[in-house]
Short mmCIF file of C-alpha atoms in Angstrom, two decimals:
data_model
loop_
_atom_site.label_atom_id
_atom_site.label_comp_id
_atom_site.label_asym_id
_atom_site.label_seq_id
_atom_site.Cartn_x
_atom_site.Cartn_y
_atom_site.Cartn_z
CA MET A 1336 181.08 22.18 198.71
CA PRO A 1337 179.03 24.87 200.20
CA GLY A 1338 175.68 23.64 201.79
CA PRO A 1339 173.13 24.48 204.30
CA ALA A 1340 174.29 24.39 207.88
CA ALA A 1341 172.90 21.83 210.26
CA GLY A 1342 170.15 23.24 212.54
CA THR A 1343 169.13 26.20 210.29
CA ALA A 1344 165.48 25.62 211.36
CA HIS A 1345 162.96 28.53 210.76
CA ALA A 1346 160.74 28.20 213.51
CA ALA A 1347 159.22 31.83 213.20
CA THR A 1348 159.16 31.66 209.28
CA THR A 1349 156.80 33.85 207.63
CA THR A 1350 156.86 31.69 204.37
CA ASP A 1351 154.59 28.70 203.91
CA VAL A 1352 155.97 27.04 200.96
CA VAL A 1353 159.15 27.60 198.98
CA CYS A 1354 159.30 25.99 195.50
CA LEU A 1355 162.65 25.59 193.70
CA GLY A 1356 163.15 24.74 189.91
CA GLU A 1357 163.14 26.07 186.36
CA SER A 1358 160.48 28.06 185.12
CA MET A 1359 160.43 29.02 181.35
CA VAL A 1360 158.52 31.33 178.93
CA THR A 1361 156.08 29.27 177.03
CA PHE A 1362 154.52 30.22 173.59
CA LEU A 1363 150.98 28.98 173.28
CA PRO A 1364 149.43 28.45 169.76
CA SER A 1365 146.75 30.97 168.37
CA GLN A 1366 144.99 27.86 166.79
CA PRO A 1367 145.14 24.03 166.87
CA GLY A 1368 147.58 22.33 164.41
CA ARG A 1369 151.07 21.46 163.86
CA LEU A 1370 153.67 23.72 165.15
CA ALA A 1371 154.78 24.03 161.54
CA ASP A 1372 151.29 25.45 160.63
CA VAL A 1373 150.53 27.78 163.49
CA PRO A 1374 150.88 31.27 162.22
CA SER A 1375 151.54 33.02 165.90
CA PHE A 1376 151.85 32.26 169.51
CA GLY A 1377 150.96 34.00 172.70
CA ARG A 1378 153.46 34.38 175.37
CA GLY A 1379 152.98 32.78 178.80
CA ILE A 1380 155.05 31.14 181.65
CA GLY A 1381 155.53 27.47 182.51
CA GLY A 1382 157.45 25.64 185.05
CA ALA A 1383 156.20 22.79 187.53
CA GLU A 1384 157.54 24.63 190.76
CA SER A 1385 156.77 28.17 189.90
CA ASN A 1386 153.09 26.94 188.87
CA VAL A 1387 152.85 25.53 192.20
CA ALA A 1388 153.99 28.69 194.01
CA CYS A 1389 151.75 30.79 191.90
CA ALA A 1390 148.64 28.68 192.74
CA LEU A 1391 149.45 28.66 196.43
CA ALA A 1392 149.87 32.44 196.32
CA ALA A 1393 146.62 33.16 194.56
CA ALA A 1394 144.94 30.49 197.28
CA GLY A 1395 146.24 33.08 199.92
CA HIS A 1396 149.41 31.30 201.11
CA ARG A 1397 152.82 32.91 201.43
CA ALA A 1398 154.78 31.29 198.68
CA ALA A 1399 158.16 31.93 197.28
CA TRP A 1400 159.88 30.68 194.19
CA VAL A 1401 163.71 30.06 194.07
CA GLY A 1402 165.24 29.76 190.67
CA ARG A 1403 167.83 31.11 187.96
CA VAL A 1404 167.00 32.94 184.77
CA GLY A 1405 168.86 34.68 182.23
CA ALA A 1406 169.68 38.63 182.50
CA ASP A 1407 167.42 38.87 179.41
CA GLY A 1408 164.07 40.21 178.52
CA PHE A 1409 162.49 36.60 179.05
CA GLY A 1410 163.89 36.62 182.55
CA ASP A 1411 162.33 39.92 183.37
CA HIS A 1412 159.12 38.69 182.18
CA LEU A 1413 159.23 35.42 184.17
CA VAL A 1414 160.18 37.21 187.45
CA GLU A 1415 157.61 39.88 186.98
CA THR A 1416 154.62 37.69 185.99
CA ILE A 1417 155.47 35.11 188.90
CA ALA A 1418 155.70 38.08 191.25
CA GLY A 1419 152.40 39.41 189.96
CA TYR A 1420 150.56 36.42 191.47
CA GLY A 1421 151.94 37.38 194.83
CA VAL A 1422 154.80 35.02 194.91
CA ASP A 1423 158.21 36.24 196.59
CA THR A 1424 160.70 36.07 194.02
CA SER A 1425 163.59 38.03 195.91
CA ALA A 1426 165.98 34.96 195.98
CA VAL A 1427 165.81 34.20 192.11
CA ARG A 1428 169.28 34.60 190.81
CA ARG A 1429 170.10 36.18 187.30
CA ASP A 1430 172.92 34.63 185.02
CA PRO A 1431 174.46 37.06 182.72
CA GLY A 1432 176.10 34.13 180.77
CA ARG A 1433 173.14 31.79 180.10
CA PRO A 1434 169.76 32.49 178.74
CA THR A 1435 166.15 31.83 180.10
CA GLY A 1436 164.76 28.63 178.74
CA ILE A 1437 161.61 28.98 176.49
CA TYR A 1438 159.33 26.40 174.65
CA PHE A 1439 156.56 26.16 172.13
CA ARG A 1440 153.75 23.60 172.20
CA THR A 1441 150.65 22.76 170.30
CA ALA A 1442 147.11 22.94 171.54
CA THR A 1443 146.42 19.35 171.92
CA ASP A 1444 146.60 17.28 175.14
CA ARG A 1445 150.08 16.29 176.29
CA GLY A 1446 149.12 12.70 176.12
CA ALA A 1447 147.85 12.82 172.67
CA GLY A 1448 149.90 11.34 169.81
CA ALA A 1449 149.77 14.84 167.82
CA HIS A 1450 151.04 16.84 170.89
CA GLU A 1451 154.20 18.69 169.99
CA VAL A 1452 156.70 20.55 172.41
CA ALA A 1453 159.76 22.26 171.14
CA TYR A 1454 162.17 23.12 174.10
CA TYR A 1455 164.97 25.56 174.03
CA ARG A 1456 166.35 25.07 177.33
CA ALA A 1457 169.80 23.28 176.84
CA GLY A 1458 172.54 25.32 178.70
CA SER A 1459 169.81 27.54 180.33
CA ALA A 1460 170.32 29.59 183.49
CA ALA A 1461 168.21 27.25 185.39
CA SER A 1462 170.50 24.31 184.49
CA ALA A 1463 173.43 26.02 186.13
CA MET A 1464 171.76 25.55 189.66
CA SER A 1465 174.16 23.69 191.82
CA PRO A 1466 174.92 22.96 195.57
CA SER A 1467 177.30 25.88 195.50
CA ASN A 1468 175.24 28.74 194.14
CA VAL A 1469 171.71 28.52 195.74
CA PRO A 1470 170.51 30.75 198.80
CA TYR A 1471 170.12 28.13 201.22
CA GLY A 1472 168.87 30.62 203.80
CA GLU A 1473 165.92 31.25 201.69
CA VAL A 1474 165.34 27.83 200.25
CA PHE A 1475 164.97 26.41 203.70
CA ALA A 1476 162.95 29.37 205.13
CA GLY A 1477 159.52 27.81 204.55
CA ARG A 1478 157.47 25.36 206.32
CA ILE A 1479 157.41 23.26 203.20
CA LEU A 1480 160.09 22.94 200.48
CA HIS A 1481 158.42 21.83 197.33
CA LEU A 1482 160.72 20.16 194.42
CA SER A 1483 160.14 18.19 191.33
CA GLY A 1484 162.08 15.45 189.30
CA ILE A 1485 162.19 17.86 186.35
CA THR A 1486 165.05 19.82 188.20
CA ALA A 1487 167.08 16.67 188.55
CA ALA A 1488 167.04 15.95 184.69
CA LEU A 1489 168.35 19.35 183.80
CA SER A 1490 172.09 18.77 184.68
CA GLY A 1491 174.35 16.82 186.81
CA ASP A 1492 174.75 20.10 189.13
CA CYS A 1493 170.99 20.12 189.39
CA LEU A 1494 170.78 16.52 190.52
CA ALA A 1495 173.53 17.19 193.01
CA LEU A 1496 171.41 20.02 194.30
CA LEU A 1497 168.52 18.02 194.67
CA ARG A 1498 170.36 15.33 196.69
CA GLU A 1499 171.72 18.06 198.95
CA LEU A 1500 168.23 19.52 199.57
CA THR A 1501 166.73 16.03 200.16
CA ALA A 1502 169.42 15.03 202.77
CA GLU A 1503 168.34 14.20 206.15
CA ARG A 1504 169.37 16.96 208.61
CA PRO A 1505 168.17 18.87 211.66
CA GLY A 1506 166.09 21.76 210.59
CA ARG A 1507 165.02 20.53 207.24
CA PRO A 1508 161.56 21.65 206.45
CA LEU A 1509 159.00 19.18 205.33
CA VAL A 1510 160.13 18.11 201.70
CA SER A 1511 157.41 17.66 199.00
CA PHE A 1512 158.61 16.04 196.02
CA ASP A 1513 156.60 15.67 192.73
CA VAL A 1514 158.16 12.85 190.58
CA ASN A 1515 157.15 14.75 187.32
CA HIS A 1516 158.74 12.19 185.18
CA ARG A 1517 159.18 13.72 181.69
CA PRO A 1518 160.74 10.96 179.32
CA HIS A 1519 162.25 13.37 176.80
CA LEU A 1520 164.57 14.83 179.58
CA TRP A 1521 165.72 11.42 180.65
CA ARG A 1522 166.73 10.08 177.18
CA GLY A 1523 170.29 8.50 177.68
CA GLY A 1524 169.90 9.20 181.50
CA ASP A 1525 168.75 7.02 184.40
CA ALA A 1526 165.22 7.98 185.74
CA SER A 1527 165.78 5.68 188.65
CA VAL A 1528 167.41 8.56 190.42
CA LEU A 1529 163.84 9.85 190.88
CA LEU A 1530 162.94 6.90 193.05
CA GLU A 1531 166.04 7.63 195.10
CA LEU A 1532 164.98 11.22 195.53
CA ALA A 1533 161.40 10.44 196.54
CA ARG A 1534 162.55 7.88 199.24
CA ARG A 1535 164.47 10.91 200.77
CA SER A 1536 161.42 13.11 200.73
CA ASP A 1537 158.49 13.44 203.32
CA LEU A 1538 155.52 13.91 201.17
CA VAL A 1539 155.76 12.48 197.49
CA PHE A 1540 153.30 12.86 194.44
CA VAL A 1541 153.44 10.39 191.53
CA GLY A 1542 151.31 8.98 188.84
CA GLU A 1543 150.69 5.59 188.25
CA ASP A 1544 151.59 5.95 184.70
CA GLU A 1545 154.95 7.60 185.66
CA ALA A 1546 155.98 4.87 188.05
CA GLU A 1547 155.40 2.36 185.36
CA GLU A 1548 157.16 4.16 182.71
CA ALA A 1549 160.10 5.34 184.69
CA TRP A 1550 160.68 2.47 187.07
CA GLY A 1551 158.62 -0.54 185.74
CA ILE A 1552 156.35 -0.56 188.80
CA VAL A 1553 152.61 -1.30 188.37
CA GLY A 1554 149.90 -0.50 190.81
CA ALA A 1555 149.31 1.79 194.06
CA GLU A 1556 150.31 -0.76 196.42
CA ALA A 1557 153.61 -1.75 194.49
CA ILE A 1558 154.59 1.87 194.46
CA ARG A 1559 154.08 2.19 198.05
CA ALA A 1560 156.32 -0.95 198.50
CA ALA A 1561 159.14 0.72 196.52
CA LEU A 1562 158.72 3.80 198.47
CA PRO A 1563 158.20 2.96 202.28
CA GLU A 1564 159.98 6.09 203.47
CA PRO A 1565 157.74 9.18 202.87
CA SER A 1566 155.23 9.84 205.42
CA VAL A 1567 152.77 10.54 202.91
CA LEU A 1568 152.81 9.23 199.41
CA VAL A 1569 149.88 10.36 196.73
CA VAL A 1570 149.43 8.09 193.89
CA LYS A 1571 147.59 9.87 191.14
CA ARG A 1572 145.56 7.41 189.22
CA GLY A 1573 144.13 9.61 186.24
CA SER A 1574 140.40 9.29 185.95
CA ALA A 1575 140.29 6.86 189.01
CA GLY A 1576 141.24 9.40 191.28
CA ALA A 1577 144.04 9.39 193.84
CA THR A 1578 145.19 6.94 196.62
CA VAL A 1579 147.10 8.33 199.77
CA PHE A 1580 149.31 6.23 201.97
CA SER A 1581 149.95 7.87 205.21
CA GLY A 1582 152.04 6.69 208.15
CA LEU A 1583 154.60 7.64 210.51
CA ARG A 1584 158.28 7.08 209.57
CA PRO A 1585 161.08 6.93 212.05
CA GLY A 1586 164.28 9.03 211.53
CA PRO A 1587 165.47 12.82 211.62
CA ARG A 1588 164.16 13.50 208.19
CA SER A 1589 162.23 16.56 208.74
CA SER A 1590 163.01 17.39 212.45
CA ASN A 1591 161.80 21.06 212.72
CA ALA A 1592 158.60 22.18 214.07
CA GLY A 1593 157.18 22.87 210.58
CA GLY A 1594 157.95 19.36 209.46
CA ALA A 1595 156.38 17.62 212.72
CA GLU A 1596 153.30 19.81 212.33
CA PHE A 1597 152.23 17.91 209.32
CA GLY A 1598 153.06 14.47 210.72
CA PRO A 1599 150.42 11.89 209.56
CA ALA A 1600 149.80 10.96 213.29
CA SER A 1601 148.43 14.32 214.02
CA ARG A 1602 144.97 15.13 214.33
CA SER A 1603 145.08 17.01 211.19
CA THR A 1604 146.19 14.11 208.90
CA GLU A 1605 144.46 11.12 210.47
CA GLY A 1606 141.28 12.70 211.62
CA ALA A 1607 137.54 12.22 210.38
CA GLY A 1608 138.65 12.53 206.72
CA ALA A 1609 140.70 9.44 206.55
CA GLU A 1610 138.04 7.38 208.24
CA SER A 1611 135.10 8.57 206.06
CA ALA A 1612 136.93 8.50 202.80
CA PRO A 1613 135.95 5.52 200.43
CA GLY A 1614 138.26 2.78 200.62
CA SER A 1615 140.26 4.04 203.58
CA ARG A 1616 141.80 1.10 205.53
CA SER A 1617 144.88 0.47 207.70
CA THR A 1618 147.67 -1.69 206.09
CA GLU A 1619 151.13 -2.99 207.60
CA GLY A 1620 153.91 -0.33 206.88
CA ALA A 1621 156.04 -1.22 203.98
CA GLY A 1622 159.18 -1.05 205.67
CA ALA A 1623 160.61 -2.58 209.04
CA GLY A 1624 159.85 -0.14 212.02
CA ASN A 1625 157.10 1.78 210.08
CA ALA A 1626 153.54 2.32 211.67
CA PRO A 1627 150.85 0.75 209.81
CA ASP A 1628 149.59 3.05 206.73
CA THR A 1629 146.05 4.60 206.54
CA VAL A 1630 145.09 4.20 202.78
CA THR A 1631 142.65 6.83 201.61
CA HIS A 1632 141.25 6.61 198.11
CA VAL A 1633 139.39 9.60 196.73
CA PRO A 1634 137.67 9.56 193.18
CA ALA A 1635 138.23 12.10 190.65
CA LEU A 1636 135.89 14.75 189.43
CA HIS A 1637 134.02 14.84 186.36
CA VAL A 1638 135.53 17.68 184.35
CA ASP A 1639 134.66 19.05 180.98
CA VAL A 1640 138.44 19.65 180.06
CA VAL A 1641 139.57 22.63 177.91
CA ALA A 1642 143.33 21.79 178.02
CA ALA A 1643 145.14 19.02 179.98
CA VAL A 1644 148.11 21.16 180.84
CA GLY A 1645 149.12 21.94 184.33
CA ALA A 1646 146.60 19.74 186.13
CA GLY A 1647 149.44 17.87 188.00
CA ASP A 1648 150.99 21.06 189.51
CA ALA A 1649 147.60 22.39 190.39
CA PHE A 1650 146.64 19.15 192.33
CA ALA A 1651 149.85 19.35 194.35
CA ALA A 1652 149.15 22.96 195.01
CA GLY A 1653 145.75 22.10 196.30
CA PHE A 1654 146.85 19.24 198.33
CA LEU A 1655 149.67 21.29 199.93
CA SER A 1656 147.05 24.20 200.67
CA ALA A 1657 144.78 21.96 202.55
CA THR A 1658 147.99 20.39 204.34
CA LEU A 1659 149.08 23.95 205.52
CA ARG A 1660 145.53 24.34 206.71
CA GLY A 1661 145.48 21.09 208.82
CA LEU A 1662 142.66 19.55 206.85
CA PRO A 1663 142.08 15.82 206.95
CA VAL A 1664 143.64 13.48 204.07
CA ARG A 1665 140.41 13.15 202.18
CA ASP A 1666 140.02 16.89 202.00
CA ARG A 1667 143.42 17.33 200.97
CA VAL A 1668 142.86 15.14 197.84
CA ARG A 1669 139.47 16.81 197.12
CA HIS A 1670 141.16 20.24 197.16
CA GLY A 1671 143.73 18.88 194.96
CA HIS A 1672 141.05 17.58 192.43
CA LEU A 1673 139.40 20.98 192.75
CA MET A 1674 142.36 23.09 192.01
CA ALA A 1675 143.28 20.80 189.04
CA ALA A 1676 139.84 21.24 187.71
CA ALA A 1677 140.24 24.95 187.85
CA VAL A 1678 143.20 24.52 185.55
CA LEU A 1679 141.62 21.94 183.36
CA THR A 1680 138.86 24.36 182.33
CA VAL A 1681 141.00 27.14 181.12
CA PRO A 1682 143.44 26.97 178.23
CA GLY A 1683 146.71 27.86 179.91
CA ASP A 1684 148.74 26.46 182.99
CA LEU A 1685 147.60 28.64 185.58
CA THR A 1686 144.20 30.30 186.56
CA GLU A 1687 142.54 31.96 189.61
CA PRO A 1688 141.65 29.09 191.98
CA PRO A 1689 138.11 28.76 193.26
CA ALA A 1690 137.26 31.09 196.49
CA ARG A 1691 138.23 29.24 199.66
CA ASP A 1692 134.57 28.98 200.94
CA HIS A 1693 133.42 27.71 197.85
CA ALA A 1694 136.11 24.95 197.45
CA ASP A 1695 135.44 24.11 201.01
CA ARG A 1696 131.75 23.66 200.37
CA LEU A 1697 132.53 21.25 197.46
CA ALA A 1698 135.20 19.41 199.42
CA ALA A 1699 132.66 18.79 202.26
CA LEU A 1700 129.93 17.20 200.11
CA ASP A 1701 128.93 13.69 201.02
CA ASP A 1702 130.44 10.74 198.80
CA GLY A 1703 127.46 10.50 196.55
CA ALA A 1704 127.28 14.39 195.83
CA TRP A 1705 131.02 14.52 195.04
CA GLY A 1706 130.69 11.47 192.54
CA ARG A 1707 127.85 13.36 190.76
CA LEU A 1708 129.78 16.66 190.34
CA ARG A 1709 130.49 17.96 186.98
CA LEU A 1710 132.56 21.03 186.58
CA GLY A 1711 133.10 23.19 183.39
CA PRO A 1712 134.55 26.31 182.07
CA GLY A 1713 133.70 29.07 184.36
CA TRP A 1714 132.94 27.20 187.47
CA THR A 1715 135.15 29.13 189.63
CA ALA A 1716 133.70 32.32 188.97
CA ALA A 1717 130.17 31.88 190.73
CA ASP A 1718 129.60 32.78 194.42
CA ARG A 1719 127.83 29.50 194.66
CA ALA A 1720 128.23 27.47 191.42
CA PRO A 1721 125.19 25.32 190.01
CA GLU A 1722 127.37 22.27 190.66
CA GLU A 1723 126.54 22.33 194.52
CA VAL A 1724 122.88 21.46 193.67
CA ARG A 1725 123.14 20.08 190.21
CA THR A 1726 124.71 16.90 190.95
CA SER A 1727 122.56 14.40 188.98
#
């Protein structure tokens, strides 16, 4: 089976993050209501990994998206739109025999009982991704490789590909994995493979609700016990915020210069942010031979939500952006919250992020001011938003 050669490190890489996965054309309703009642839809794009790539590029990073689309008009639209955000799409492959996936959704929140999504992705071009047809040189060309559990659910070949990409080998970039459990994709399947893939990764994002639904694991500490291997584990806790477990992990996992650069024992990861964040403490490592974890909890922001779609991808992008910049753990989480707040205050999956200096000022607020922030529609547009002074 073709695969990446050992030692294919990219020390002189010009790409910060490579995101691999399916992107689809999404049709957004013109008004609230059942899909059966909505008279028209506007066209957009949607896909966890491409959303992360677009957000990172919009934030000033060098991002690439690797995927597979049909040789059709929807594929053209996806590639052109994603490239329009500044993302490198040169490694996207076109499949003349399979279509680009599409889906329709209602305007309600994903967690609402009335929310509807109609997917037309079975047999899509992306579902044909496999260890034998992806461009490994481009996939491993970044400092970080970002993946998600959605890809693993698309087909047996896609799962085999993720197992290949998360395998330990010299020269592997730092692997970021967002569990992204989607129950409808795992009907009749075994979502425990997401736990396997997470354990093979360096940086993992998972929601408490996902862990309970997919694996029957309840609580952040129990999730860490089940995932002792990742050097950084980000447990998203909804309105309660996020808890980060960070600690050195032995082994060759990400052994190139890019991977080592982000190690939790470096100045950029432990630093003042971990020490000053509310609830930070050291705990014993979950596995034998592991260094004690630093546990950092950062409260969520108060946000006037317009649409709760795409926030998880935006959070991952904000956290990765701050990681690339070498910021301390607390600020990585805060930048994740801020990027998520930008998306939560617009109707679609993507939006312009706040200017970097604006986000940096907000991320640097003291704990009291951070806890009093309330962000609403339009907050990213101001040079200095009222929220920086209106914290009561």
